[in-house]
Short mmCIF file of N, CA and C in Angstrom, two decimals:
data_model
loop_
_atom_site.label_atom_id
_atom_site.label_comp_id
_atom_site.label_asym_id
_atom_site.label_seq_id
_atom_site.Cartn_x
_atom_site.Cartn_y
_atom_site.Cartn_z
N UNK A 606 66.61 152.51 -104.17
CA UNK A 606 67.06 153.61 -103.37
C UNK A 606 67.00 153.21 -101.89
N UNK A 607 68.04 153.45 -101.16
CA UNK A 607 68.10 153.08 -99.77
C UNK A 607 67.71 154.26 -98.90
N UNK A 608 66.89 154.03 -97.92
CA UNK A 608 66.49 155.07 -96.98
C UNK A 608 67.41 154.97 -95.78
N UNK A 609 67.92 156.13 -95.36
CA UNK A 609 68.84 156.15 -94.22
C UNK A 609 68.12 155.69 -92.96
N UNK A 610 68.79 154.90 -92.17
CA UNK A 610 68.24 154.48 -90.90
C UNK A 610 68.30 155.62 -89.91
N UNK A 611 67.56 155.49 -88.84
CA UNK A 611 67.51 156.56 -87.84
C UNK A 611 68.89 156.81 -87.25
N UNK A 612 69.67 155.78 -87.04
CA UNK A 612 71.01 155.93 -86.49
C UNK A 612 71.90 156.71 -87.45
N UNK A 613 71.82 156.42 -88.75
CA UNK A 613 72.62 157.15 -89.74
C UNK A 613 72.21 158.59 -89.82
N UNK A 614 70.92 158.84 -89.73
CA UNK A 614 70.44 160.23 -89.79
C UNK A 614 70.92 161.00 -88.57
N UNK A 615 70.89 160.38 -87.41
CA UNK A 615 71.36 161.04 -86.20
C UNK A 615 72.85 161.34 -86.30
N UNK A 616 73.60 160.40 -86.83
CA UNK A 616 75.03 160.59 -86.99
C UNK A 616 75.30 161.73 -87.98
N UNK A 617 74.56 161.73 -89.09
CA UNK A 617 74.71 162.79 -90.10
C UNK A 617 74.37 164.14 -89.50
N UNK A 618 73.27 164.21 -88.76
CA UNK A 618 72.88 165.46 -88.12
C UNK A 618 73.94 165.92 -87.13
N UNK A 619 74.47 165.02 -86.36
CA UNK A 619 75.50 165.35 -85.39
C UNK A 619 76.73 165.92 -86.08
N UNK A 620 77.15 165.30 -87.16
CA UNK A 620 78.32 165.76 -87.91
C UNK A 620 78.05 167.15 -88.49
N UNK A 621 76.89 167.32 -89.12
CA UNK A 621 76.55 168.61 -89.70
C UNK A 621 76.45 169.69 -88.64
N UNK A 622 75.85 169.36 -87.51
CA UNK A 622 75.74 170.32 -86.41
C UNK A 622 77.11 170.73 -85.90
N UNK A 623 77.96 169.75 -85.72
CA UNK A 623 79.31 170.05 -85.23
C UNK A 623 80.09 170.91 -86.20
N UNK A 624 79.96 170.62 -87.48
CA UNK A 624 80.66 171.43 -88.49
C UNK A 624 80.12 172.85 -88.52
N UNK A 625 78.80 173.00 -88.43
CA UNK A 625 78.20 174.33 -88.46
C UNK A 625 78.64 175.15 -87.25
N UNK A 626 78.63 174.54 -86.09
CA UNK A 626 79.02 175.25 -84.87
C UNK A 626 80.50 175.60 -84.91
N UNK A 627 81.33 174.69 -85.36
CA UNK A 627 82.77 174.95 -85.46
C UNK A 627 83.04 176.10 -86.42
N UNK A 628 82.37 176.09 -87.56
CA UNK A 628 82.57 177.16 -88.55
C UNK A 628 82.12 178.50 -88.00
N UNK A 629 80.99 178.53 -87.32
CA UNK A 629 80.50 179.79 -86.78
C UNK A 629 81.40 180.32 -85.67
N UNK A 630 81.88 179.43 -84.83
CA UNK A 630 82.79 179.88 -83.78
C UNK A 630 84.09 180.42 -84.37
N UNK A 631 84.57 179.77 -85.41
CA UNK A 631 85.79 180.24 -86.06
C UNK A 631 85.57 181.59 -86.70
N UNK A 632 84.41 181.77 -87.33
CA UNK A 632 84.12 183.05 -87.97
C UNK A 632 83.90 184.14 -86.94
N UNK A 633 83.28 183.83 -85.82
CA UNK A 633 83.04 184.85 -84.80
C UNK A 633 84.35 185.30 -84.16
N UNK A 634 85.34 184.43 -84.13
CA UNK A 634 86.64 184.81 -83.59
C UNK A 634 87.33 185.83 -84.49
N UNK A 635 87.03 185.79 -85.78
CA UNK A 635 87.63 186.74 -86.73
C UNK A 635 87.07 188.13 -86.54
N UNK A 636 85.85 188.26 -86.01
CA UNK A 636 85.22 189.56 -85.83
C UNK A 636 85.72 190.28 -84.58
N UNK A 637 86.45 189.60 -83.73
CA UNK A 637 86.85 190.21 -82.47
C UNK A 637 88.24 190.83 -82.56
N UNK A 638 88.47 191.61 -83.59
CA UNK A 638 89.76 192.26 -83.78
C UNK A 638 89.79 193.63 -83.13
N UNK A 639 88.99 193.82 -82.10
CA UNK A 639 88.96 195.09 -81.40
C UNK A 639 90.21 195.21 -80.54
N UNK A 640 90.78 196.41 -80.53
CA UNK A 640 91.95 196.62 -79.69
C UNK A 640 91.47 197.12 -78.34
N UNK A 641 92.21 196.78 -77.29
CA UNK A 641 91.78 197.22 -75.97
C UNK A 641 91.89 198.74 -75.85
N UNK A 642 91.05 199.30 -75.01
CA UNK A 642 91.07 200.75 -74.81
C UNK A 642 92.35 201.14 -74.10
N UNK A 643 92.94 202.29 -74.49
CA UNK A 643 94.17 202.71 -73.83
C UNK A 643 93.90 203.06 -72.37
N UNK A 644 94.87 202.75 -71.53
CA UNK A 644 94.74 203.04 -70.11
C UNK A 644 95.31 204.43 -69.87
N UNK A 645 94.49 205.35 -69.32
CA UNK A 645 94.99 206.70 -69.10
C UNK A 645 96.05 206.70 -67.99
N UNK A 646 97.02 207.56 -68.17
CA UNK A 646 98.05 207.66 -67.14
C UNK A 646 97.56 208.56 -66.03
N UNK A 647 97.90 208.23 -64.82
CA UNK A 647 97.49 209.00 -63.67
C UNK A 647 98.61 209.97 -63.34
N UNK A 648 98.43 211.23 -63.75
CA UNK A 648 99.48 212.22 -63.54
C UNK A 648 99.30 213.01 -62.26
N UNK A 649 98.23 212.82 -61.57
CA UNK A 649 98.02 213.53 -60.33
C UNK A 649 96.59 213.39 -59.87
N UNK A 650 96.30 213.92 -58.70
CA UNK A 650 94.95 213.80 -58.16
C UNK A 650 93.98 214.67 -58.96
N UNK A 651 92.76 214.19 -59.05
CA UNK A 651 91.72 214.97 -59.72
C UNK A 651 90.66 215.33 -58.70
N UNK A 652 90.04 216.46 -58.92
CA UNK A 652 89.02 216.91 -57.98
C UNK A 652 87.62 216.73 -58.53
N UNK A 653 87.50 216.39 -59.78
CA UNK A 653 86.17 216.24 -60.38
C UNK A 653 85.55 214.92 -59.93
N UNK A 654 84.28 214.99 -59.55
CA UNK A 654 83.55 213.79 -59.16
C UNK A 654 83.03 213.09 -60.41
N UNK A 655 82.96 211.78 -60.39
CA UNK A 655 82.42 211.09 -61.56
C UNK A 655 80.94 211.45 -61.75
N UNK A 656 80.55 211.53 -63.01
CA UNK A 656 79.15 211.85 -63.30
C UNK A 656 78.39 210.56 -63.53
N UNK A 657 77.18 210.53 -63.02
CA UNK A 657 76.33 209.37 -63.19
C UNK A 657 75.11 209.81 -63.97
N UNK A 658 74.89 209.16 -65.08
CA UNK A 658 73.78 209.51 -65.96
C UNK A 658 72.53 208.75 -65.56
N UNK A 659 71.40 209.42 -65.61
CA UNK A 659 70.12 208.76 -65.33
C UNK A 659 69.80 207.75 -66.42
N UNK A 660 70.24 208.01 -67.64
CA UNK A 660 70.04 207.10 -68.76
C UNK A 660 71.41 206.59 -69.20
N UNK A 661 71.79 205.39 -68.77
CA UNK A 661 73.11 204.89 -69.14
C UNK A 661 73.23 204.73 -70.65
N UNK A 662 74.44 204.85 -71.14
CA UNK A 662 74.70 204.71 -72.57
C UNK A 662 74.36 203.29 -73.00
N UNK A 663 73.87 203.16 -74.24
CA UNK A 663 73.57 201.81 -74.72
C UNK A 663 74.82 200.94 -74.73
N UNK A 664 74.64 199.69 -74.41
CA UNK A 664 75.72 198.72 -74.40
C UNK A 664 76.08 198.40 -75.85
N UNK A 665 77.28 198.78 -76.27
CA UNK A 665 77.69 198.59 -77.66
C UNK A 665 77.72 197.12 -78.06
N UNK A 666 78.16 196.26 -77.15
CA UNK A 666 78.22 194.83 -77.47
C UNK A 666 76.81 194.25 -77.65
N UNK A 667 75.88 194.71 -76.84
CA UNK A 667 74.50 194.23 -76.96
C UNK A 667 73.86 194.74 -78.24
N UNK A 668 74.10 196.01 -78.56
CA UNK A 668 73.54 196.57 -79.79
C UNK A 668 74.09 195.83 -81.02
N UNK A 669 75.39 195.53 -81.01
CA UNK A 669 75.99 194.79 -82.12
C UNK A 669 75.40 193.38 -82.19
N UNK A 670 75.24 192.75 -81.03
CA UNK A 670 74.67 191.40 -81.00
C UNK A 670 73.25 191.41 -81.58
N UNK A 671 72.46 192.41 -81.20
CA UNK A 671 71.09 192.49 -81.72
C UNK A 671 71.10 192.64 -83.24
N UNK A 672 71.93 193.53 -83.74
CA UNK A 672 72.01 193.72 -85.20
C UNK A 672 72.43 192.43 -85.90
N UNK A 673 73.46 191.79 -85.36
CA UNK A 673 73.96 190.55 -85.97
C UNK A 673 72.92 189.43 -85.92
N UNK A 674 72.22 189.31 -84.80
CA UNK A 674 71.23 188.24 -84.65
C UNK A 674 70.06 188.48 -85.60
N UNK A 675 69.63 189.73 -85.73
CA UNK A 675 68.54 190.04 -86.66
C UNK A 675 68.94 189.68 -88.09
N UNK A 676 70.19 189.95 -88.45
CA UNK A 676 70.69 189.56 -89.78
C UNK A 676 70.74 188.05 -89.91
N UNK A 677 71.17 187.36 -88.85
CA UNK A 677 71.22 185.89 -88.85
C UNK A 677 69.83 185.30 -89.09
N UNK A 678 68.83 185.85 -88.42
CA UNK A 678 67.47 185.34 -88.54
C UNK A 678 66.95 185.53 -89.96
N UNK A 679 67.17 186.72 -90.52
CA UNK A 679 66.72 186.99 -91.89
C UNK A 679 67.46 186.10 -92.90
N UNK A 680 68.76 185.98 -92.72
CA UNK A 680 69.57 185.14 -93.62
C UNK A 680 69.13 183.68 -93.53
N UNK A 681 68.88 183.22 -92.31
CA UNK A 681 68.45 181.84 -92.12
C UNK A 681 67.10 181.59 -92.78
N UNK A 682 66.18 182.54 -92.66
CA UNK A 682 64.86 182.38 -93.27
C UNK A 682 64.99 182.23 -94.79
N UNK A 683 65.87 183.02 -95.40
CA UNK A 683 66.08 182.90 -96.84
C UNK A 683 66.64 181.52 -97.21
N UNK A 684 67.63 181.07 -96.45
CA UNK A 684 68.27 179.79 -96.75
C UNK A 684 67.33 178.62 -96.49
N UNK A 685 66.50 178.71 -95.45
CA UNK A 685 65.52 177.65 -95.18
C UNK A 685 64.52 177.59 -96.32
N UNK A 686 64.09 178.76 -96.80
CA UNK A 686 63.16 178.80 -97.92
C UNK A 686 63.72 178.12 -99.16
N UNK A 687 64.99 178.37 -99.44
CA UNK A 687 65.63 177.72 -100.59
C UNK A 687 65.74 176.22 -100.37
N UNK A 688 66.08 175.80 -99.17
CA UNK A 688 66.22 174.38 -98.87
C UNK A 688 64.87 173.67 -98.94
N UNK A 689 63.80 174.35 -98.53
CA UNK A 689 62.46 173.75 -98.59
C UNK A 689 62.04 173.49 -100.03
N UNK A 690 62.53 174.28 -100.96
CA UNK A 690 62.18 174.10 -102.37
C UNK A 690 62.76 172.81 -102.95
N UNK A 691 63.75 172.26 -102.32
CA UNK A 691 64.34 171.01 -102.78
C UNK A 691 63.31 169.90 -102.70
N UNK A 692 62.53 169.93 -101.65
CA UNK A 692 61.48 168.93 -101.47
C UNK A 692 61.99 167.65 -100.84
N UNK A 693 61.05 166.87 -100.27
CA UNK A 693 61.43 165.61 -99.64
C UNK A 693 61.85 164.57 -100.66
N UNK A 694 62.62 163.64 -100.29
CA UNK A 694 63.15 163.40 -98.95
C UNK A 694 64.46 164.13 -98.68
N UNK A 695 65.23 164.46 -99.71
CA UNK A 695 66.54 165.09 -99.47
C UNK A 695 66.42 166.49 -98.89
N UNK A 696 65.38 167.20 -99.27
CA UNK A 696 65.23 168.58 -98.81
C UNK A 696 65.08 168.71 -97.31
N UNK A 697 64.46 167.72 -96.68
CA UNK A 697 64.28 167.84 -95.23
C UNK A 697 65.61 167.81 -94.49
N UNK A 698 66.58 167.12 -95.03
CA UNK A 698 67.91 167.10 -94.42
C UNK A 698 68.56 168.47 -94.55
N UNK A 699 68.42 169.08 -95.72
CA UNK A 699 68.98 170.42 -95.93
C UNK A 699 68.29 171.45 -95.04
N UNK A 700 66.98 171.34 -94.90
CA UNK A 700 66.24 172.27 -94.04
C UNK A 700 66.68 172.09 -92.58
N UNK A 701 66.76 170.85 -92.15
CA UNK A 701 67.19 170.56 -90.78
C UNK A 701 68.59 171.12 -90.51
N UNK A 702 69.49 170.90 -91.44
CA UNK A 702 70.87 171.40 -91.28
C UNK A 702 70.88 172.93 -91.25
N UNK A 703 70.03 173.56 -92.04
CA UNK A 703 70.00 175.02 -92.03
C UNK A 703 69.45 175.57 -90.72
N UNK A 704 68.45 174.91 -90.15
CA UNK A 704 67.94 175.35 -88.86
C UNK A 704 69.03 175.23 -87.79
N UNK A 705 69.83 174.17 -87.85
CA UNK A 705 70.93 174.00 -86.89
C UNK A 705 71.97 175.10 -87.10
N UNK A 706 72.32 175.37 -88.36
CA UNK A 706 73.30 176.42 -88.64
C UNK A 706 72.79 177.78 -88.18
N UNK A 707 71.52 178.04 -88.40
CA UNK A 707 70.94 179.31 -87.96
C UNK A 707 70.96 179.45 -86.45
N UNK A 708 70.65 178.36 -85.76
CA UNK A 708 70.65 178.41 -84.29
C UNK A 708 72.06 178.62 -83.76
N UNK A 709 73.04 178.04 -84.41
CA UNK A 709 74.44 178.23 -83.98
C UNK A 709 74.88 179.67 -84.22
N UNK A 710 74.44 180.27 -85.32
CA UNK A 710 74.79 181.67 -85.59
C UNK A 710 74.19 182.60 -84.54
N UNK A 711 72.95 182.32 -84.16
CA UNK A 711 72.29 183.16 -83.14
C UNK A 711 73.06 183.10 -81.83
N UNK A 712 73.42 181.91 -81.40
CA UNK A 712 74.16 181.78 -80.14
C UNK A 712 75.54 182.41 -80.24
N UNK A 713 76.22 182.20 -81.35
CA UNK A 713 77.56 182.77 -81.52
C UNK A 713 77.51 184.29 -81.45
N UNK A 714 76.49 184.89 -82.02
CA UNK A 714 76.41 186.36 -82.02
C UNK A 714 75.81 186.93 -80.74
N UNK A 715 75.26 186.09 -79.89
CA UNK A 715 74.71 186.60 -78.63
C UNK A 715 75.76 186.70 -77.54
N UNK A 716 76.93 186.17 -77.79
CA UNK A 716 78.02 186.23 -76.80
C UNK A 716 78.39 187.69 -76.56
N UNK A 717 78.37 188.10 -75.31
CA UNK A 717 78.73 189.46 -74.94
C UNK A 717 77.54 190.39 -74.80
N UNK A 718 76.35 189.93 -75.18
CA UNK A 718 75.15 190.76 -75.05
C UNK A 718 74.69 190.77 -73.59
N UNK A 719 73.82 191.72 -73.26
CA UNK A 719 73.33 191.77 -71.88
C UNK A 719 72.45 190.56 -71.58
N UNK A 720 72.07 190.41 -70.33
CA UNK A 720 71.37 189.21 -69.87
C UNK A 720 70.02 189.02 -70.56
N UNK A 721 69.26 190.10 -70.75
CA UNK A 721 67.95 189.98 -71.38
C UNK A 721 68.06 189.53 -72.83
N UNK A 722 68.97 190.13 -73.58
CA UNK A 722 69.14 189.76 -74.98
C UNK A 722 69.68 188.34 -75.09
N UNK A 723 70.62 187.98 -74.23
CA UNK A 723 71.16 186.62 -74.25
C UNK A 723 70.08 185.59 -73.97
N UNK A 724 69.21 185.86 -73.01
CA UNK A 724 68.12 184.93 -72.68
C UNK A 724 67.14 184.82 -73.85
N UNK A 725 66.80 185.95 -74.47
CA UNK A 725 65.88 185.92 -75.61
C UNK A 725 66.52 185.21 -76.80
N UNK A 726 67.80 185.44 -77.03
CA UNK A 726 68.51 184.76 -78.13
C UNK A 726 68.56 183.26 -77.88
N UNK A 727 68.70 182.87 -76.63
CA UNK A 727 68.71 181.44 -76.29
C UNK A 727 67.37 180.80 -76.64
N UNK A 728 66.28 181.52 -76.40
CA UNK A 728 64.96 180.98 -76.75
C UNK A 728 64.83 180.84 -78.27
N UNK A 729 65.32 181.82 -79.02
CA UNK A 729 65.29 181.73 -80.48
C UNK A 729 66.10 180.51 -80.92
N UNK A 730 67.27 180.34 -80.35
CA UNK A 730 68.13 179.21 -80.69
C UNK A 730 67.43 177.90 -80.39
N UNK A 731 66.78 177.80 -79.25
CA UNK A 731 66.09 176.56 -78.87
C UNK A 731 64.96 176.24 -79.84
N UNK A 732 64.23 177.26 -80.27
CA UNK A 732 63.12 177.03 -81.21
C UNK A 732 63.64 176.63 -82.58
N UNK A 733 64.77 177.20 -82.99
CA UNK A 733 65.38 176.79 -84.26
C UNK A 733 65.84 175.34 -84.18
N UNK A 734 66.43 174.97 -83.06
CA UNK A 734 66.88 173.59 -82.88
C UNK A 734 65.68 172.64 -82.86
N UNK A 735 64.57 173.06 -82.27
CA UNK A 735 63.37 172.23 -82.25
C UNK A 735 62.83 172.03 -83.66
N UNK A 736 62.89 173.06 -84.49
CA UNK A 736 62.46 172.93 -85.88
C UNK A 736 63.38 171.96 -86.63
N UNK A 737 64.66 172.02 -86.34
CA UNK A 737 65.60 171.09 -86.95
C UNK A 737 65.23 169.65 -86.60
N UNK A 738 64.93 169.42 -85.33
CA UNK A 738 64.53 168.09 -84.87
C UNK A 738 63.26 167.63 -85.59
N UNK A 739 62.29 168.54 -85.73
CA UNK A 739 61.03 168.17 -86.38
C UNK A 739 61.26 167.77 -87.83
N UNK A 740 62.14 168.49 -88.52
CA UNK A 740 62.43 168.14 -89.91
C UNK A 740 63.21 166.83 -89.99
N UNK A 741 63.99 166.51 -88.99
CA UNK A 741 64.73 165.25 -88.97
C UNK A 741 63.81 164.06 -88.78
N UNK A 742 62.70 164.24 -88.10
CA UNK A 742 61.79 163.13 -87.80
C UNK A 742 61.01 162.66 -89.01
N UNK A 743 60.71 163.59 -89.94
CA UNK A 743 59.86 163.21 -91.06
C UNK A 743 60.22 164.00 -92.30
N UNK A 744 60.27 163.31 -93.43
CA UNK A 744 60.57 163.97 -94.70
C UNK A 744 59.41 164.88 -95.13
N UNK A 745 58.24 164.65 -94.59
CA UNK A 745 57.07 165.45 -94.94
C UNK A 745 56.70 166.44 -93.85
N UNK A 746 57.61 166.71 -92.94
CA UNK A 746 57.32 167.58 -91.80
C UNK A 746 56.99 169.00 -92.25
N UNK A 747 56.01 169.57 -91.61
CA UNK A 747 55.65 170.97 -91.79
C UNK A 747 55.36 171.54 -90.40
N UNK A 748 56.40 171.62 -89.55
CA UNK A 748 56.17 172.06 -88.17
C UNK A 748 55.76 173.53 -88.11
N UNK A 749 55.03 173.86 -87.08
CA UNK A 749 54.59 175.24 -86.85
C UNK A 749 55.79 176.09 -86.41
N UNK A 750 55.80 177.31 -86.88
CA UNK A 750 56.87 178.25 -86.51
C UNK A 750 56.37 179.29 -85.52
N UNK A 751 55.20 179.07 -84.92
CA UNK A 751 54.61 180.04 -84.00
C UNK A 751 55.49 180.27 -82.78
N UNK A 752 56.08 179.22 -82.22
CA UNK A 752 56.95 179.39 -81.05
C UNK A 752 58.20 180.17 -81.43
N UNK A 753 58.73 179.92 -82.63
CA UNK A 753 59.90 180.67 -83.09
C UNK A 753 59.54 182.14 -83.28
N UNK A 754 58.39 182.39 -83.87
CA UNK A 754 57.95 183.77 -84.07
C UNK A 754 57.79 184.50 -82.74
N UNK A 755 57.25 183.81 -81.73
CA UNK A 755 57.10 184.41 -80.40
C UNK A 755 58.48 184.69 -79.78
N UNK A 756 59.42 183.77 -79.97
CA UNK A 756 60.77 183.97 -79.43
C UNK A 756 61.46 185.14 -80.13
N UNK A 757 61.24 185.28 -81.45
CA UNK A 757 61.84 186.40 -82.18
C UNK A 757 61.23 187.72 -81.70
N UNK A 758 59.94 187.72 -81.44
CA UNK A 758 59.28 188.93 -80.92
C UNK A 758 59.88 189.31 -79.57
N UNK A 759 60.11 188.32 -78.73
CA UNK A 759 60.72 188.56 -77.41
C UNK A 759 62.14 189.13 -77.57
N UNK A 760 62.87 188.59 -78.53
CA UNK A 760 64.21 189.10 -78.80
C UNK A 760 64.16 190.54 -79.29
N UNK A 761 63.22 190.84 -80.16
CA UNK A 761 63.06 192.21 -80.67
C UNK A 761 62.75 193.17 -79.53
N UNK A 762 61.89 192.75 -78.61
CA UNK A 762 61.57 193.57 -77.44
C UNK A 762 62.80 193.79 -76.57
N UNK A 763 63.57 192.72 -76.33
CA UNK A 763 64.78 192.84 -75.51
C UNK A 763 65.80 193.77 -76.18
N UNK A 764 65.90 193.67 -77.50
CA UNK A 764 66.85 194.52 -78.23
C UNK A 764 66.42 195.98 -78.22
N UNK A 765 65.13 196.22 -78.28
CA UNK A 765 64.66 197.62 -78.31
C UNK A 765 64.82 198.28 -76.94
N UNK A 766 64.99 197.49 -75.90
CA UNK A 766 65.19 198.04 -74.55
C UNK A 766 66.64 198.46 -74.31
N UNK A 767 67.53 198.16 -75.25
CA UNK A 767 68.95 198.51 -75.06
C UNK A 767 69.24 199.90 -75.54
#
């Protein structure tokens, strides 16, 4: 049995990462079938002053991003669990690829969210990518998920503020 060299593994990871990101971007483009809001016609002057609310309405794009990202995280956890059951050495490649796919899904679904949610989603994505790297380094890797859990908590807090 031949063990892949580090260069081959990096190339494989790069290809898998690129495919995952391309697929997620293509799928996210399919979800944007929203039609633009109709532009009201200006038939004359109005005397009513605009109303300003003390509590602005929740940002629909941010709320949708939060819901989608939470689903991505749960879905990714299930898929990582299944990939971990494969076991080393082949399983670590599947786990690594799943962490990359999960991180790409998080970033794809954070597009259009407010600044706080986008920043928190970026931290989640970075921690998922770091876990992917850790699994790529060793077939017996068991990296800690504490930083990812902290990033998810931060994302949950940012989402609850919307």
